[in-house]
Amino acid sequence: MAVGAIVRVRLHGRRVRGWVVGDHVASEVDEARLQPLVAVSSAGPPPEVVALCRSVAYRCAGPLAAVLRSASPPNNVAPGSITPRAGAEAGPLDLDSPASDTDRAADALVQSLGKGEVIVVRWPPLFDRRRLVASLLAARGSTIVLTADGTRAAAFHRWLSARGTRTVLLHSDVSAAARTDAWRVAAGGGCVVVGGRSAAFAPVPDLECAVLLDEGDEALQEERSPTWHARDVLFERSPATYVVTPAPTAVAVRAAVTVAAPLDTVESSGWPRVEVVDQRDEPPGVGLLSDPLVAAVQSTFAGSRLSVLVLNRRGGVRLLRCATCHQLTRWDAHGRVLLADEPGVSASVPPGARPRFCVHCGGTRLVERRGGVQRLAATLSARVPKADVAVVDAAVGHVPDVPVVVGTEAVLHRDEVRRRRPGLVAFVDFDAELGAPRYRAAEQALWLVVRAARVLAAGDRSESRVLIQTHDPDHVVVQAARRGAPQLVAADELDRRAAFGLPPFGALAEVRGASEALAAAADALAAIEKPGTGITVDVTDKRVMVRAQEPEVLARALERAVDAGRAHGGVRVATDPPRI
């Protein structure tokens, strides 16, 4: 029986799914106690992918079964239904003659690339990248192309198929039946696999290279344990990986043999026009709606274009911070004071008025904190009365046909917004992103600008813009966005992380679990936290942060922590968590 096959076994009276992960294995128990397999259900990941899954599970300190599930077809695939084509051509890769400056820039960039296991290619967000990516596909054998955006994955799949390339779409946005058919074709080889993060485990037997698009997108990292990143899987698996992205992360730049980009003037022209509002120049009490922002919305409205305002705070509840006890008093636009320590209990003040005293200590020195998108929309409606304003969040099924939408960054993911070709994307409080207490804050803030650029890409660059409100206009992220020079952020991040031993100059993990299990894991880690081990442990009542100089050292430490915690209920490990 082939390694990777999916089988059914009896376990405590139930028929459960399992994978064959080894053969010719000596049993640790009496052979008389072994139960026969109930059935072979389906073909599964090939042996080399099973080995890859085992490596990923160990490095990320998570269950192997979860990784094997990502590498397996959603539905059963009969082993005899796979048609071998390993080493065959995926189809015609000849492209038309360059018809634009963007085409010529793409061709020149591909010709300049050297050879190496990891090559980073910076490609600005307003430029079409299909020709560039198509030029990177292997002439023979298989290529994996990964992008977290399901809409863009489907569009690229159609574009390649229309040119006669043998390509399959292996993305979570399509049905289980369609993914199963794609998995079956991929298992034969000789094709281009286009998909999301799980396509990194595509069962192609003849992988020649991989192309990772938009490597800074957080959706490329698995949220459930084990928290593997598609980038790291491709780096381990593929003979050659091309990272094509507008703004590469420090991890990718550190791993790259070559970092290539168009000429500076060409690259900067592929970024949107960025207007920076220096809020230090605004008069006191203006709040989030500065005069330049209101003027930008009004001019965009006058031009019959959509304005998108992004604020990563939801709701209309207002916050007051007590200068005496430093507690927060929450109140809404109706004047209801919400007592956070007594759910469902509220006190009232006159509608439209604000509380005059702290509900916790009675102090009268209250400082108002900024509200969320609901309050921003209401305030903007008063400043621009002729324009209808709608709040768009995850609960909104359809984006209303209004000239102004306000939402969290999730609004930038909406296809309806992109299709309307907005003229303005404004980040109302960019300082919240720049100053976020996360070591990846700078990269994540720049990636928000990339998302805004993608929303504007369908329109004319001269008729659209990104507006950034900040008290720190000299911040490296703001300057990189304004100049279309993402390498500034990557260089700054590499210097900073090297100084503090953060990834990619170290390894980092977060351990959580029930109190007893977490305490046991913390004790196990503390036992190996000695000088010379390269392990540091920070313990709180809710989590344990573990840092190591090398990923292998961290993996060994986490293995001990998981074993110790499992005896008390188990723990969950997140390696390189994105929001730490």
XYZ file of C-alpha atoms in Angstrom:
580
model
C 0.000 0.000 0.000
C 1.400 3.387 -1.016
C 2.528 5.890 1.577
C -0.007 8.713 1.662
C -3.050 6.545 0.884
C -6.196 7.495 2.788
C -7.716 4.557 4.669
C -10.490 3.696 7.104
C -9.654 2.026 10.407
C -11.653 0.916 13.426
C -10.947 2.917 16.558
C -13.024 2.414 19.713
C -15.909 1.035 17.701
C -15.872 3.819 15.102
C -14.612 3.909 11.529
C -12.220 6.831 11.268
C -10.118 8.324 8.506
C -6.354 7.977 8.529
C -3.265 8.214 6.345
C -0.540 5.701 5.646
C 2.606 7.544 6.722
C 5.140 4.710 6.579
C 5.713 1.171 5.380
C 7.842 -1.741 6.610
C 7.377 -0.432 10.145
C 7.912 -2.754 13.112
C 4.913 -2.767 15.420
C 5.392 -1.545 18.987
C 2.554 -3.799 20.210
C 1.756 -7.471 19.905
C 0.779 -8.205 16.292
C -2.157 -10.238 17.580
C -3.711 -6.999 18.818
C -3.422 -5.218 15.465
C -6.658 -4.626 13.581
C -6.905 -4.955 9.795
C -7.735 -1.907 7.674
C -11.429 -1.559 6.946
C -10.849 -0.072 3.489
C -8.604 2.013 1.291
C -10.746 5.107 0.713
C -8.743 7.300 -1.610
C -5.440 8.260 -3.101
C -3.612 10.734 -0.878
C -0.529 12.914 -0.926
C 2.533 11.270 -2.496
C 5.357 10.089 -0.202
C 7.488 13.210 -0.711
C 4.542 15.419 0.301
C 3.879 13.216 3.338
C 7.496 13.789 4.386
C 6.994 17.526 3.836
C 3.850 17.467 5.989
C 5.745 15.702 8.743
C 8.464 18.369 8.628
C 5.896 21.193 8.736
C 4.021 19.631 11.660
C 7.251 19.225 13.639
C 8.533 22.723 12.920
C 5.172 24.294 13.844
C 4.479 21.973 16.810
C 1.050 20.957 15.562
C -0.831 17.787 14.658
C 0.391 15.963 11.561
C -3.185 15.006 10.639
C -4.111 18.675 10.187
C -1.309 19.196 7.654
C -2.129 15.947 5.832
C -5.730 17.124 5.576
C -4.563 20.269 3.783
C -2.547 18.102 1.376
C -5.406 15.691 0.584
C -8.336 15.879 -1.830
C -11.653 17.010 -0.285
C -13.447 13.979 -1.753
C -12.217 10.483 -2.524
C -9.993 9.942 -5.564
C -9.603 6.418 -6.926
C -5.860 5.734 -7.402
C -6.509 4.293 -10.851
C -8.132 7.524 -12.038
C -4.841 9.479 -12.005
C -3.272 9.850 -15.467
C 0.554 10.126 -15.250
C 2.056 13.058 -17.192
C 5.130 13.752 -15.068
C 7.719 15.773 -16.973
C 5.349 16.697 -19.778
C 4.855 20.243 -21.045
C 2.059 22.165 -19.402
C 1.222 23.804 -22.700
C 2.281 26.727 -24.859
C 4.135 29.424 -22.982
C 4.850 31.664 -25.972
C 3.540 35.159 -25.267
C 2.512 37.851 -27.701
C 4.967 40.590 -28.561
C 5.081 43.312 -25.889
C 2.293 45.777 -26.525
C 2.899 48.287 -23.735
C 5.594 49.769 -21.533
C 4.446 47.439 -18.750
C 4.952 44.394 -21.008
C 8.436 45.587 -21.952
C 9.297 46.216 -18.279
C 8.134 42.701 -17.406
C 10.215 41.128 -20.192
C 13.315 43.104 -19.220
C 12.889 42.124 -15.580
C 12.574 38.391 -16.369
C 15.677 38.501 -18.572
C 17.669 40.090 -15.738
C 16.866 37.330 -13.236
C 19.650 35.004 -12.249
C 19.302 31.566 -10.759
C 18.723 30.602 -7.163
C 16.455 28.770 -4.779
C 14.600 31.953 -3.774
C 14.304 35.010 -5.994
C 12.245 38.017 -4.902
C 10.702 40.088 -7.677
C 9.185 43.442 -6.700
C 6.339 44.320 -9.039
C 4.245 47.446 -8.309
C 0.557 46.988 -7.428
C -0.968 49.033 -10.275
C 0.758 46.984 -13.007
C -0.705 43.879 -14.631
C 1.506 40.980 -13.570
C 0.095 38.165 -15.719
C 2.773 38.398 -18.385
C 5.509 38.486 -15.759
C 4.181 35.413 -13.934
C 3.591 33.488 -17.164
C 7.224 34.094 -18.112
C 8.344 32.424 -14.881
C 6.449 29.152 -15.434
C 8.531 26.035 -16.072
C 8.701 24.901 -19.718
C 8.342 21.261 -18.687
C 7.046 19.615 -15.538
C 4.762 21.402 -13.099
C 4.610 24.855 -11.555
C 2.663 25.940 -8.475
C 1.314 29.503 -8.454
C -0.045 30.674 -5.101
C -2.192 33.682 -4.294
C -4.508 34.154 -1.322
C -7.005 36.163 -3.408
C -9.525 33.694 -4.847
C -10.843 36.144 -7.440
C -7.379 36.830 -8.821
C -6.496 33.127 -8.752
C -9.577 32.278 -10.813
C -8.861 35.113 -13.268
C -5.258 33.971 -13.808
C -6.419 30.368 -14.224
C -8.831 31.475 -16.975
C -6.137 33.630 -18.614
C -3.682 30.725 -18.802
C -6.333 28.240 -19.936
C -7.379 30.558 -22.761
C -3.798 30.361 -24.058
C -3.794 26.582 -24.121
C -1.850 25.996 -20.906
C -2.812 22.905 -18.928
C -3.814 24.520 -15.646
C -5.977 23.608 -12.665
C -7.558 25.785 -9.970
C -6.986 24.423 -6.466
C -8.429 27.181 -4.291
C -10.748 27.065 -1.278
C -13.141 29.452 -3.037
C -14.255 26.701 -5.447
C -16.433 23.694 -4.601
C -15.101 20.503 -3.023
C -15.939 18.572 -6.201
C -14.000 21.038 -8.368
C -11.004 20.940 -5.993
C -11.056 17.147 -6.060
C -10.966 17.108 -9.867
C -8.115 19.633 -9.818
C -6.214 17.531 -7.257
C -6.611 14.440 -9.475
C -5.202 16.247 -12.525
C -2.351 17.754 -10.489
C -1.382 14.302 -9.188
C -0.607 13.296 -12.774
C 1.897 16.134 -13.243
C 2.714 18.238 -16.288
C 0.459 21.163 -15.333
C 0.258 24.564 -13.693
C -1.509 24.552 -10.323
C -3.073 27.893 -9.364
C -4.435 28.096 -5.843
C -4.365 29.362 -2.277
C -2.068 28.421 0.580
C -3.042 24.702 0.623
C -1.918 24.410 -3.000
C 1.629 24.529 -1.618
C 1.017 20.820 -0.897
C -0.355 20.098 -4.400
C 0.444 16.440 -5.299
C 2.439 17.221 -8.449
C 5.233 14.629 -8.859
C 7.393 16.822 -11.110
C 7.555 20.244 -9.438
C 10.091 22.449 -11.230
C 9.364 25.836 -9.682
C 6.828 27.816 -7.697
C 5.580 31.388 -7.915
C 4.297 32.997 -4.717
C 2.212 36.122 -5.257
C 1.622 38.785 -2.603
C 3.757 37.106 0.027
C 2.831 39.791 2.585
C -0.837 38.740 2.596
C -1.629 37.298 6.047
C -4.123 34.867 4.495
C -1.146 32.807 3.288
C -0.601 31.687 6.879
C -2.805 29.003 8.388
C -4.733 30.322 11.395
C -5.352 26.908 12.950
C -2.638 24.812 14.525
C -0.135 24.154 13.080
C 0.242 27.731 11.842
C 2.393 27.065 8.777
C 3.014 29.726 6.141
C 2.777 28.855 2.440
C 6.006 30.772 1.837
C 7.989 28.522 4.159
C 6.432 25.380 2.673
C 7.462 26.429 -0.847
C 10.948 27.400 0.301
C 11.363 23.890 1.693
C 9.723 22.047 -1.189
C 10.377 23.802 -4.474
C 13.727 23.699 -6.318
C 13.163 27.361 -7.213
C 10.662 29.830 -5.776
C 9.865 33.234 -7.270
C 8.290 35.649 -4.777
C 6.397 38.226 -6.850
C 5.045 40.990 -4.656
C 4.824 44.785 -4.442
C 6.251 44.824 -0.927
C 8.337 41.811 0.144
C 8.631 41.020 3.831
C 11.900 40.924 5.706
C 11.686 37.118 5.836
C 11.550 36.829 2.038
C 14.305 39.381 1.456
C 16.547 37.625 3.966
C 15.996 34.248 2.267
C 16.464 35.541 -1.283
C 19.507 34.970 -3.429
C 18.393 37.874 -5.625
C 15.981 40.785 -5.156
C 14.996 42.190 -8.547
C 12.799 45.151 -9.473
C 12.079 47.417 -12.447
C 13.925 50.704 -12.750
C 13.070 53.086 -9.911
C 11.137 55.422 -12.186
C 9.135 52.516 -13.604
C 8.428 51.018 -10.181
C 7.298 54.307 -8.649
C 4.885 54.896 -11.554
C 3.196 51.602 -10.642
C 2.241 52.860 -7.203
C -0.796 55.119 -6.657
C -0.584 58.836 -6.059
C -0.329 59.301 -2.298
C -1.420 62.434 -0.463
C -0.276 62.775 3.142
C -2.220 64.928 5.603
C 0.047 66.051 8.455
C -2.360 66.137 11.387
C 0.140 68.087 13.462
C -0.898 71.101 11.411
C -4.589 70.641 12.145
C -6.201 72.858 14.804
C -7.045 71.229 18.158
C -10.355 69.400 18.355
C -10.638 68.606 14.644
C -10.571 64.870 15.281
C -10.379 62.398 12.436
C -12.119 64.449 9.770
C -9.501 66.974 8.721
C -10.338 69.680 6.203
C -8.137 68.066 3.465
C -9.935 64.733 3.956
C -13.370 66.320 3.741
C -12.270 68.288 0.653
C -10.984 65.075 -0.959
C -14.306 63.331 -0.361
C -16.217 66.314 -1.749
C -14.096 66.531 -4.905
C -14.352 62.783 -5.486
C -18.122 62.996 -5.032
C -18.276 65.897 -7.488
C -16.465 63.707 -10.026
C -19.050 60.933 -9.570
C -16.428 58.556 -8.148
C -16.560 56.362 -5.075
C -14.711 57.306 -1.879
C -13.573 54.590 0.511
C -12.619 55.555 4.062
C -10.770 52.953 6.144
C -10.734 52.976 9.938
C -9.812 49.803 11.796
C -12.208 50.422 14.660
C -15.796 49.261 14.542
C -18.987 50.503 16.123
C -20.395 53.799 17.315
C -19.688 53.418 21.033
C -17.543 56.203 22.393
C -14.839 55.856 25.013
C -13.921 58.155 27.868
C -10.714 57.578 29.806
C -10.676 58.651 33.439
C -7.553 60.627 34.361
C -7.952 59.513 38.002
C -8.476 55.740 37.850
C -7.509 55.280 34.153
C -10.618 53.137 33.549
C -12.712 53.468 30.402
C -16.320 54.575 30.374
C -18.200 53.516 27.265
C -21.121 55.509 25.908
C -23.046 55.554 22.643
C -24.606 58.229 20.457
C -27.927 57.875 22.332
C -26.353 58.909 25.596
C -26.389 55.453 27.180
C -23.448 54.803 29.472
C -22.452 51.149 29.251
C -20.966 49.609 32.362
C -18.278 47.200 31.131
C -18.037 45.408 34.465
C -21.792 44.798 34.602
C -22.942 43.450 31.198
C -26.377 44.626 30.176
C -26.496 47.402 32.781
C -26.541 50.996 31.608
C -27.068 54.470 32.949
C -28.433 57.383 30.959
C -27.440 60.944 30.256
C -29.321 63.352 27.998
C -29.189 62.258 24.315
C -26.206 63.756 22.534
C -24.507 64.735 25.791
C -21.455 63.046 27.220
C -21.093 61.669 30.738
C -19.708 64.126 33.270
C -18.239 61.629 35.718
C -16.477 58.278 35.710
C -18.845 55.385 36.406
C -16.013 53.563 38.184
C -14.635 56.124 40.636
C -16.775 59.237 40.192
C -13.891 61.327 38.863
C -14.727 64.270 36.617
C -11.532 64.464 34.544
C -12.631 62.483 31.485
C -10.755 62.431 28.157
C -12.703 61.272 25.117
C -11.227 58.482 23.013
C -11.953 58.196 19.321
C -14.911 56.215 18.097
C -15.234 53.638 15.324
C -16.615 53.449 11.810
C -20.224 54.028 12.869
C -19.387 57.327 14.490
C -17.092 58.320 11.618
C -19.905 57.711 9.104
C -22.335 59.807 11.126
C -19.863 62.693 11.432
C -18.972 62.563 7.744
C -22.660 62.660 6.770
C -22.948 65.940 8.656
C -19.835 67.389 6.959
C -20.808 66.249 3.437
C -24.631 66.330 3.585
C -25.174 65.789 -0.148
C -23.347 62.461 -0.223
C -24.930 59.313 1.179
C -22.545 57.414 3.455
C -22.758 53.684 4.166
C -20.883 51.509 6.655
C -19.575 48.288 5.119
C -18.427 45.479 7.382
C -18.487 41.684 7.389
C -22.209 41.675 8.252
C -23.107 43.666 5.101
C -23.916 41.214 2.311
C -24.091 43.759 -0.522
C -22.240 47.051 -0.786
C -24.851 49.827 -1.184
C -24.693 51.991 -4.301
C -23.666 55.153 -2.465
C -20.865 57.625 -3.190
C -19.047 57.098 0.129
C -18.391 53.882 2.070
C -16.737 53.634 5.468
C -15.373 50.432 6.941
C -12.480 48.550 8.428
C -9.745 47.217 6.149
C -12.116 44.378 5.202
C -13.815 46.826 2.815
C -10.693 46.651 0.631
C -11.363 42.947 0.040
C -14.812 43.516 -1.461
C -15.018 42.846 -5.198
C -18.037 45.172 -5.499
C -15.900 48.059 -4.264
C -13.107 47.234 -6.716
C -15.495 46.974 -9.666
C -16.848 50.470 -8.983
C -13.369 51.929 -9.633
C -13.050 54.261 -6.624
C -11.342 57.605 -6.971
C -10.210 57.837 -3.348
C -9.073 55.468 -0.627
C -8.379 57.281 2.644
C -6.762 55.860 5.775
C -8.379 57.970 8.442
C -6.137 57.002 11.358
C -2.929 55.571 9.897
C -1.108 56.155 13.175
C -3.082 53.266 14.670
C -1.380 51.001 12.132
C 2.084 52.552 12.406
C 2.023 52.449 16.184
C 0.382 49.072 16.632
C 2.140 47.019 19.355
C 3.225 44.337 16.881
C 6.676 43.653 15.530
C 5.251 43.365 11.993
C 3.353 46.670 12.238
C 5.385 48.463 9.541
C 4.996 45.637 7.002
C 1.287 45.326 7.745
C 0.750 49.075 7.393
C 2.494 49.114 4.011
C 0.407 46.135 2.917
C -2.743 48.180 3.602
C -1.475 50.709 1.048
C -0.921 47.814 -1.388
C -4.523 46.716 -0.886
C -5.711 50.255 -1.500
C -3.658 50.364 -4.697
C -5.271 47.119 -5.895
C -8.700 48.665 -5.357
C -7.665 51.660 -7.475
C -5.832 49.634 -10.144
C -8.829 49.341 -12.489
C -8.997 53.116 -12.951
C -6.660 55.765 -14.335
C -3.781 56.564 -11.967
C -4.135 60.282 -12.660
C -7.769 60.212 -11.521
C -7.345 58.330 -8.239
C -5.315 58.686 -5.066
C -4.603 57.294 -1.626
C -4.887 59.732 1.280
C -3.027 59.039 4.522
C -3.719 60.968 7.723
C -0.869 60.785 10.221
C 1.018 62.677 12.899
C 4.254 61.075 11.666
C 4.681 61.961 7.971
C 8.386 61.110 8.132
C 7.727 57.496 9.108
C 9.474 55.061 6.755
C 6.158 53.450 5.730
C 4.634 56.798 4.798
C 7.724 57.767 2.820
C 7.806 54.387 1.057
C 4.157 54.742 0.059
C 4.594 58.328 -1.101
C 7.706 57.561 -3.187
C 6.668 54.114 -4.420
C 9.822 52.674 -2.825
C 8.900 49.589 -0.721
C 12.557 48.632 -0.342
C 12.842 51.363 2.299
C 10.580 49.411 4.645
C 12.314 46.087 3.997
C 15.748 47.573 4.710
C 14.538 49.290 7.884
C 12.841 46.111 9.100
C 15.937 43.988 8.521
C 18.090 46.370 10.555
C 15.585 46.579 13.406
C 14.896 42.852 13.615
C 18.570 41.967 13.480
C 19.120 44.228 16.483
C 16.330 42.572 18.492
C 16.719 38.986 17.263
C 13.239 38.861 15.720
C 12.333 36.738 12.673
C 14.079 36.151 10.300
C 17.022 36.527 12.718
C 15.359 34.300 15.286
C 12.300 32.146 15.840
C 9.195 33.038 17.810
C 6.150 31.129 19.077
C 3.125 31.691 21.284
C 1.757 28.916 23.502
C -1.804 29.032 24.849
C -4.036 26.573 26.652
C -6.057 25.826 29.760
C -4.421 26.999 32.967
C -3.040 23.622 34.101
C -1.818 22.639 30.639
C -0.241 26.052 30.088
C 1.506 25.904 33.457
C 2.918 22.464 32.653
C 4.159 23.680 29.257
C 5.719 26.750 30.898
C 7.518 24.553 33.445
C 8.890 22.342 30.679
C 10.180 25.380 28.799
C 11.631 26.959 31.932
C 13.620 23.775 32.549
C 15.534 24.261 29.296
C 15.832 28.066 29.480
C 19.493 28.144 30.366
C 22.457 30.221 29.149
C 23.768 28.862 25.895
C 20.522 27.214 24.800
C 19.312 30.287 22.911
C 15.867 29.910 24.494
C 14.031 32.739 26.276
C 10.596 32.318 27.851
C 8.095 34.998 28.878
C 5.217 33.634 30.980
C 1.886 35.357 31.717
C -1.378 33.932 33.030
C -2.804 33.658 29.498
C 0.124 32.700 27.288
C 3.783 31.795 27.061
C 6.037 33.511 24.522
C 9.073 31.503 23.426
C 12.017 32.844 21.459
C 15.011 30.984 20.069
C 17.992 31.813 17.923
C 17.221 29.054 15.397
C 13.937 27.456 14.198
C 15.287 23.967 14.913
C 16.061 24.908 18.518
C 12.564 26.338 18.894
C 10.983 23.205 17.389
C 12.731 20.955 19.910
C 11.657 23.183 22.803
C 8.051 23.308 21.615
C 7.974 19.532 21.281
C 8.757 19.223 24.984
C 6.191 21.893 25.879
C 3.427 20.174 23.904
C 4.227 16.786 25.444
C 4.080 18.296 28.942
C 0.851 20.182 28.284
C -0.875 17.214 26.679
C -0.954 15.400 30.023
C -3.120 18.218 31.410
C -5.437 18.870 28.471
C -3.171 20.048 25.701
C -1.894 23.371 24.457
C -2.056 25.295 21.191
C 1.111 26.600 19.577
C 1.276 29.433 17.055
C 4.676 29.799 15.394
C 5.593 33.278 14.156
C 2.115 34.636 15.011
C 1.260 37.618 12.785
C -0.338 39.769 15.487
C 2.409 39.632 18.110
